[in-house]
Short mmCIF file of C-alpha atoms in Angstrom, two decimals:
data_model
loop_
_atom_site.label_atom_id
_atom_site.label_comp_id
_atom_site.label_asym_id
_atom_site.label_seq_id
_atom_site.Cartn_x
_atom_site.Cartn_y
_atom_site.Cartn_z
CA MET A 1 131.00 84.44 69.37
CA LEU A 2 129.73 80.91 68.82
CA LEU A 3 126.69 81.90 66.73
CA LYS A 4 127.83 85.08 65.00
CA ASP A 5 125.44 85.98 62.15
CA LYS A 6 123.57 82.66 62.43
CA VAL A 7 119.78 82.61 62.50
CA VAL A 8 118.59 80.73 65.58
CA LEU A 9 114.99 79.75 66.30
CA VAL A 10 114.11 78.96 69.91
CA SER A 11 110.70 77.48 70.73
CA GLY A 12 109.05 77.58 74.13
CA ILE A 13 110.10 81.05 75.29
CA GLY A 14 109.16 81.58 78.91
CA PRO A 15 110.66 82.20 82.35
CA GLY A 16 113.63 79.91 82.84
CA LEU A 17 115.35 77.88 80.16
CA GLY A 18 113.49 79.31 77.15
CA GLN A 19 114.44 82.90 77.97
CA GLU A 20 118.00 81.87 78.81
CA LEU A 21 118.38 80.11 75.46
CA ALA A 22 117.25 83.20 73.57
CA LEU A 23 119.45 85.47 75.67
CA GLU A 24 122.56 83.30 75.27
CA ALA A 25 121.96 82.97 71.53
CA ALA A 26 121.91 86.77 71.33
CA ARG A 27 125.08 87.04 73.43
CA GLN A 28 126.74 84.68 70.98
CA GLY A 29 125.90 86.91 68.03
CA ALA A 30 122.79 85.23 66.60
CA LYS A 31 119.80 86.71 64.89
CA VAL A 32 117.15 85.36 67.25
CA VAL A 33 113.71 84.06 66.34
CA MET A 34 111.50 83.36 69.36
CA CYS A 35 108.16 81.60 69.55
CA ALA A 36 105.70 80.94 72.35
CA ARG A 37 101.95 80.91 72.72
CA THR A 38 101.99 84.00 74.94
CA VAL A 39 103.03 87.35 73.47
CA SER A 40 104.04 88.79 76.86
CA LYS A 41 106.65 86.05 77.30
CA LEU A 42 108.20 86.97 73.96
CA ASP A 43 108.26 90.62 74.97
CA ASP A 44 109.89 89.75 78.32
CA ALA A 45 112.63 87.80 76.56
CA GLU A 46 113.35 90.66 74.18
CA ARG A 47 113.57 93.06 77.13
CA LEU A 48 116.20 90.82 78.72
CA ILE A 49 118.21 90.88 75.51
CA ARG A 50 117.98 94.65 75.13
CA ALA A 51 118.78 95.18 78.83
CA GLU A 52 122.26 93.82 78.12
CA GLY A 53 122.76 96.36 75.36
CA LEU A 54 122.50 93.73 72.63
CA GLN A 55 121.16 95.00 69.31
CA ASN A 56 120.79 91.66 67.53
CA PRO A 57 117.82 91.39 65.18
CA VAL A 58 114.93 89.71 67.03
CA LEU A 59 111.83 88.22 65.45
CA LYS A 60 108.94 87.32 67.76
CA VAL A 61 106.22 85.03 66.40
CA PRO A 62 103.35 83.87 68.65
CA THR A 63 103.06 80.15 67.91
CA ASP A 64 101.42 77.04 69.32
CA ILE A 65 103.77 74.31 68.11
CA ALA A 66 101.00 71.74 68.49
CA ASN A 67 99.36 73.48 65.52
CA GLN A 68 101.09 72.44 62.30
CA SER A 69 99.86 75.39 60.26
CA GLN A 70 101.29 77.78 62.87
CA CYS A 71 104.64 75.96 62.72
CA LYS A 72 104.65 76.35 58.96
CA ALA A 73 103.86 80.06 59.23
CA LEU A 74 106.60 80.53 61.82
CA VAL A 75 109.27 79.01 59.59
CA GLU A 76 108.03 80.84 56.50
CA GLN A 77 108.16 84.15 58.37
CA THR A 78 111.69 83.36 59.55
CA ILE A 79 112.87 82.65 56.00
CA ALA A 80 111.12 85.76 54.68
CA GLU A 81 112.81 87.90 57.33
CA PHE A 82 116.33 86.46 57.32
CA GLY A 83 116.61 84.28 54.21
CA ARG A 84 117.82 81.21 56.09
CA LEU A 85 117.58 79.26 59.35
CA ASP A 86 120.78 77.84 60.79
CA VAL A 87 119.77 76.47 64.19
CA LEU A 88 116.52 75.18 65.67
CA ILE A 89 116.39 74.69 69.43
CA ASN A 90 113.26 72.75 70.39
CA SER A 91 112.60 73.88 73.95
CA ALA A 92 108.78 74.06 74.06
CA TYR A 93 107.24 71.48 76.36
CA ASN A 94 104.18 70.47 78.32
CA PRO A 95 104.85 68.78 81.70
CA GLY A 96 101.69 66.68 81.57
CA ASP A 97 99.87 65.49 84.66
CA PHE A 98 101.86 64.81 87.82
CA ALA A 99 100.40 61.51 89.01
CA PRO A 100 101.41 57.88 89.44
CA ILE A 101 100.65 55.84 86.34
CA GLU A 102 97.84 53.90 88.01
CA HIS A 103 96.04 57.19 88.68
CA ALA A 104 97.00 58.91 85.44
CA GLN A 105 94.54 60.67 83.18
CA LEU A 106 95.65 59.52 79.74
CA ASP A 107 94.18 62.64 78.17
CA GLY A 108 96.93 64.47 80.05
CA TRP A 109 99.48 62.13 78.51
CA ARG A 110 98.06 62.88 75.05
CA THR A 111 98.31 66.63 75.67
CA ALA A 112 101.96 66.27 76.67
CA MET A 113 102.61 64.07 73.63
CA ASP A 114 100.96 66.62 71.32
CA VAL A 115 103.51 69.24 72.38
CA ASN A 116 106.63 67.35 73.42
CA PHE A 117 106.63 64.84 70.58
CA PHE A 118 104.22 65.73 67.76
CA GLY A 119 104.62 69.49 68.16
CA THR A 120 108.40 69.29 68.29
CA MET A 121 108.49 66.94 65.32
CA GLY A 122 106.05 69.11 63.39
CA LEU A 123 108.22 72.19 63.80
CA THR A 124 111.32 70.18 62.94
CA LEU A 125 109.76 68.87 59.74
CA GLU A 126 109.00 72.42 58.62
CA VAL A 127 112.63 73.40 59.12
CA ILE A 128 114.31 70.46 57.36
CA PRO A 129 113.63 71.44 53.70
CA HIS A 130 115.15 74.88 54.27
CA MET A 131 118.24 73.46 55.96
CA LYS A 132 118.66 71.00 53.10
CA ALA A 133 118.38 73.79 50.53
CA GLN A 134 121.01 75.93 52.27
CA GLY A 135 123.45 73.04 52.71
CA GLY A 136 123.12 72.23 56.39
CA GLY A 137 122.06 73.26 59.84
CA ALA A 138 121.76 72.16 63.45
CA ILE A 139 118.75 70.93 65.39
CA VAL A 140 118.89 70.73 69.18
CA MET A 141 116.29 68.79 71.14
CA ILE A 142 115.82 69.70 74.79
CA ASN A 143 115.21 66.34 76.41
CA THR A 144 115.09 65.16 80.01
CA MET A 145 116.99 62.96 82.41
CA VAL A 146 113.62 61.47 83.37
CA THR A 147 113.75 59.23 80.27
CA ARG A 148 116.67 57.37 81.87
CA LYS A 149 116.17 58.01 85.57
CA PRO A 150 112.47 57.62 86.34
CA MET A 151 111.00 60.03 88.87
CA PRO A 152 107.67 59.64 90.67
CA THR A 153 104.64 61.18 88.94
CA GLN A 154 106.51 62.10 85.72
CA ALA A 155 105.76 59.03 83.59
CA GLY A 156 103.64 60.82 81.00
CA TYR A 157 106.21 63.55 80.48
CA GLY A 158 109.02 60.98 80.38
CA ALA A 159 107.20 58.81 77.85
CA SER A 160 106.70 61.74 75.47
CA LYS A 161 110.36 62.66 75.70
CA ALA A 162 111.45 59.04 75.25
CA ALA A 163 109.52 58.98 71.97
CA LEU A 164 111.33 62.15 70.97
CA ALA A 165 114.68 60.56 71.82
CA SER A 166 114.01 57.67 69.47
CA ALA A 167 112.89 59.96 66.65
CA THR A 168 115.96 62.14 67.20
CA ALA A 169 118.31 59.20 66.67
CA HIS A 170 116.55 58.34 63.42
CA LEU A 171 116.65 61.97 62.29
CA ALA A 172 120.39 62.18 62.95
CA LEU A 173 120.93 59.09 60.79
CA GLU A 174 118.72 60.31 57.96
CA LEU A 175 119.84 63.94 57.88
CA GLY A 176 123.58 63.44 58.32
CA PRO A 177 124.21 63.18 54.55
CA TYR A 178 122.67 66.67 54.18
CA ASN A 179 125.02 68.19 56.78
CA ILE A 180 122.15 68.62 59.23
CA ARG A 181 123.16 67.70 62.75
CA VAL A 182 120.57 66.57 65.31
CA ASN A 183 121.62 66.40 68.96
CA SER A 184 119.93 66.35 72.36
CA ALA A 185 120.64 68.05 75.69
CA TYR A 186 119.29 66.03 78.62
CA MET A 187 118.30 68.38 81.42
CA GLY A 188 117.58 67.40 85.01
CA TRP A 189 116.82 69.69 87.92
CA MET A 190 117.40 73.29 86.82
CA TRP A 191 117.44 76.19 89.25
CA GLY A 192 115.18 78.92 87.95
CA PRO A 193 111.61 80.21 88.20
CA SER A 194 109.88 76.85 87.63
CA VAL A 195 111.76 74.84 90.25
CA GLU A 196 111.92 77.72 92.70
CA GLY A 197 108.17 78.19 92.34
CA TYR A 198 107.55 74.47 92.87
CA PHE A 199 109.69 74.47 96.03
CA GLN A 200 107.84 77.55 97.29
CA ILE A 201 104.45 75.88 96.82
CA MET A 202 105.68 72.84 98.76
CA ALA A 203 106.96 75.09 101.55
CA ASP A 204 103.72 77.09 101.68
CA ASN A 205 101.79 73.83 102.09
CA GLY A 206 103.66 72.74 105.18
CA GLY A 207 106.69 71.15 103.59
CA PRO A 208 110.37 71.90 104.18
CA SER A 209 111.65 75.37 103.42
CA VAL A 210 112.86 76.25 99.93
CA GLU A 211 116.49 76.12 101.10
CA GLU A 212 115.96 72.74 102.78
CA GLN A 213 114.41 71.28 99.63
CA LYS A 214 117.18 72.76 97.51
CA ALA A 215 119.84 71.22 99.75
CA ALA A 216 118.13 67.82 99.70
CA VAL A 217 118.01 67.70 95.90
CA ALA A 218 121.55 69.03 95.51
CA GLY A 219 122.79 66.39 97.94
CA ASN A 220 121.87 63.68 95.42
CA ILE A 221 123.67 65.38 92.53
CA PRO A 222 127.37 64.57 92.15
CA LEU A 223 128.31 68.26 91.67
CA ARG A 224 126.25 69.03 94.80
CA VAL A 225 124.41 71.91 93.14
CA ILE A 226 121.21 72.26 91.16
CA PRO A 227 122.44 73.52 87.78
CA ASP A 228 121.28 77.02 86.90
CA ASP A 229 118.97 77.54 83.91
CA ALA A 230 121.54 79.83 82.32
CA ASP A 231 124.34 77.26 82.58
CA CYS A 232 122.10 74.60 81.07
CA ALA A 233 121.27 76.94 78.19
CA LYS A 234 124.98 77.32 77.39
CA ALA A 235 125.30 73.58 76.78
CA ALA A 236 122.40 73.63 74.32
CA ILE A 237 123.92 76.64 72.54
CA PHE A 238 127.16 74.66 72.19
CA LEU A 239 125.23 71.90 70.40
CA GLY A 240 123.85 74.45 67.97
CA SER A 241 127.25 75.95 67.26
CA ASP A 242 130.07 74.91 64.93
CA TYR A 243 132.05 73.84 68.02
CA SER A 244 129.96 70.65 67.90
CA ARG A 245 130.21 70.21 64.13
CA ALA A 246 131.59 66.66 64.58
CA MET A 247 128.56 65.62 66.66
CA THR A 248 125.21 64.24 65.62
CA GLY A 249 122.87 61.85 67.39
CA ALA A 250 124.58 62.76 70.67
CA ALA A 251 122.88 62.79 74.05
CA LEU A 252 124.59 65.41 76.18
CA ASP A 253 123.78 65.20 79.89
CA VAL A 254 123.40 68.65 81.42
CA ASN A 255 122.32 67.77 84.93
CA GLY A 256 125.31 67.88 87.23
CA GLY A 257 125.81 64.13 86.86
CA ASP A 258 122.43 63.35 88.40
CA TYR A 259 121.77 60.72 85.70
CA ILE A 260 124.65 58.55 86.97
CA PRO A 261 123.34 55.50 88.88
CA HIS A 262 124.37 55.91 92.50
#
């Protein structure tokens, strides 16, 4: 088990990647701390874990990571419950407004930045002192291929994640001497509830069928498949594990090769 007896905090629990991260952490032997704004999403994730017969300790803490005091309370509760925090996986995000830049509502950009950058950094800053005190830890940032391969209507989201990428590199440099590793997983298209729902909306509004859309996207990915949420989660779990103990500041592409210029 890659995370046996480690305490792993996953932010942004919800259908798709967030749930898969929590589930895979449990499969790998972790004590799992989950946060999201919505209690029902935390309950759903725990049900998935228990449905596999896993009895790992699970701590669920409703949290809005854009609220610094809630981030502080989340980390304090984690330490009170388990005495340490070995891995933080920053998965919470806000997609922002889907619009070309010339038509963008910058308030939407600010909302995305409050979660994707400031919220993620706020939670990370609460974790760092505890990781220093215990002699190390791992921080995993869930980033996006969009920062390097622009996609129409996703500029605000991409800009917030690009800011996070820069801060992550600085964090890796600063925290390395304390044995705290900071790495990023760059996701692209991921097959799961969010993408499937998006394709269904497009189909219901007169667009191509879900299967036709799926085939069109997959055709532009070197592996010719849209990576599954669960497979993407495994790569992030690897970055949190001791199998990546020689890595910090790394940008791991988890997108079927879609980032490659072609």
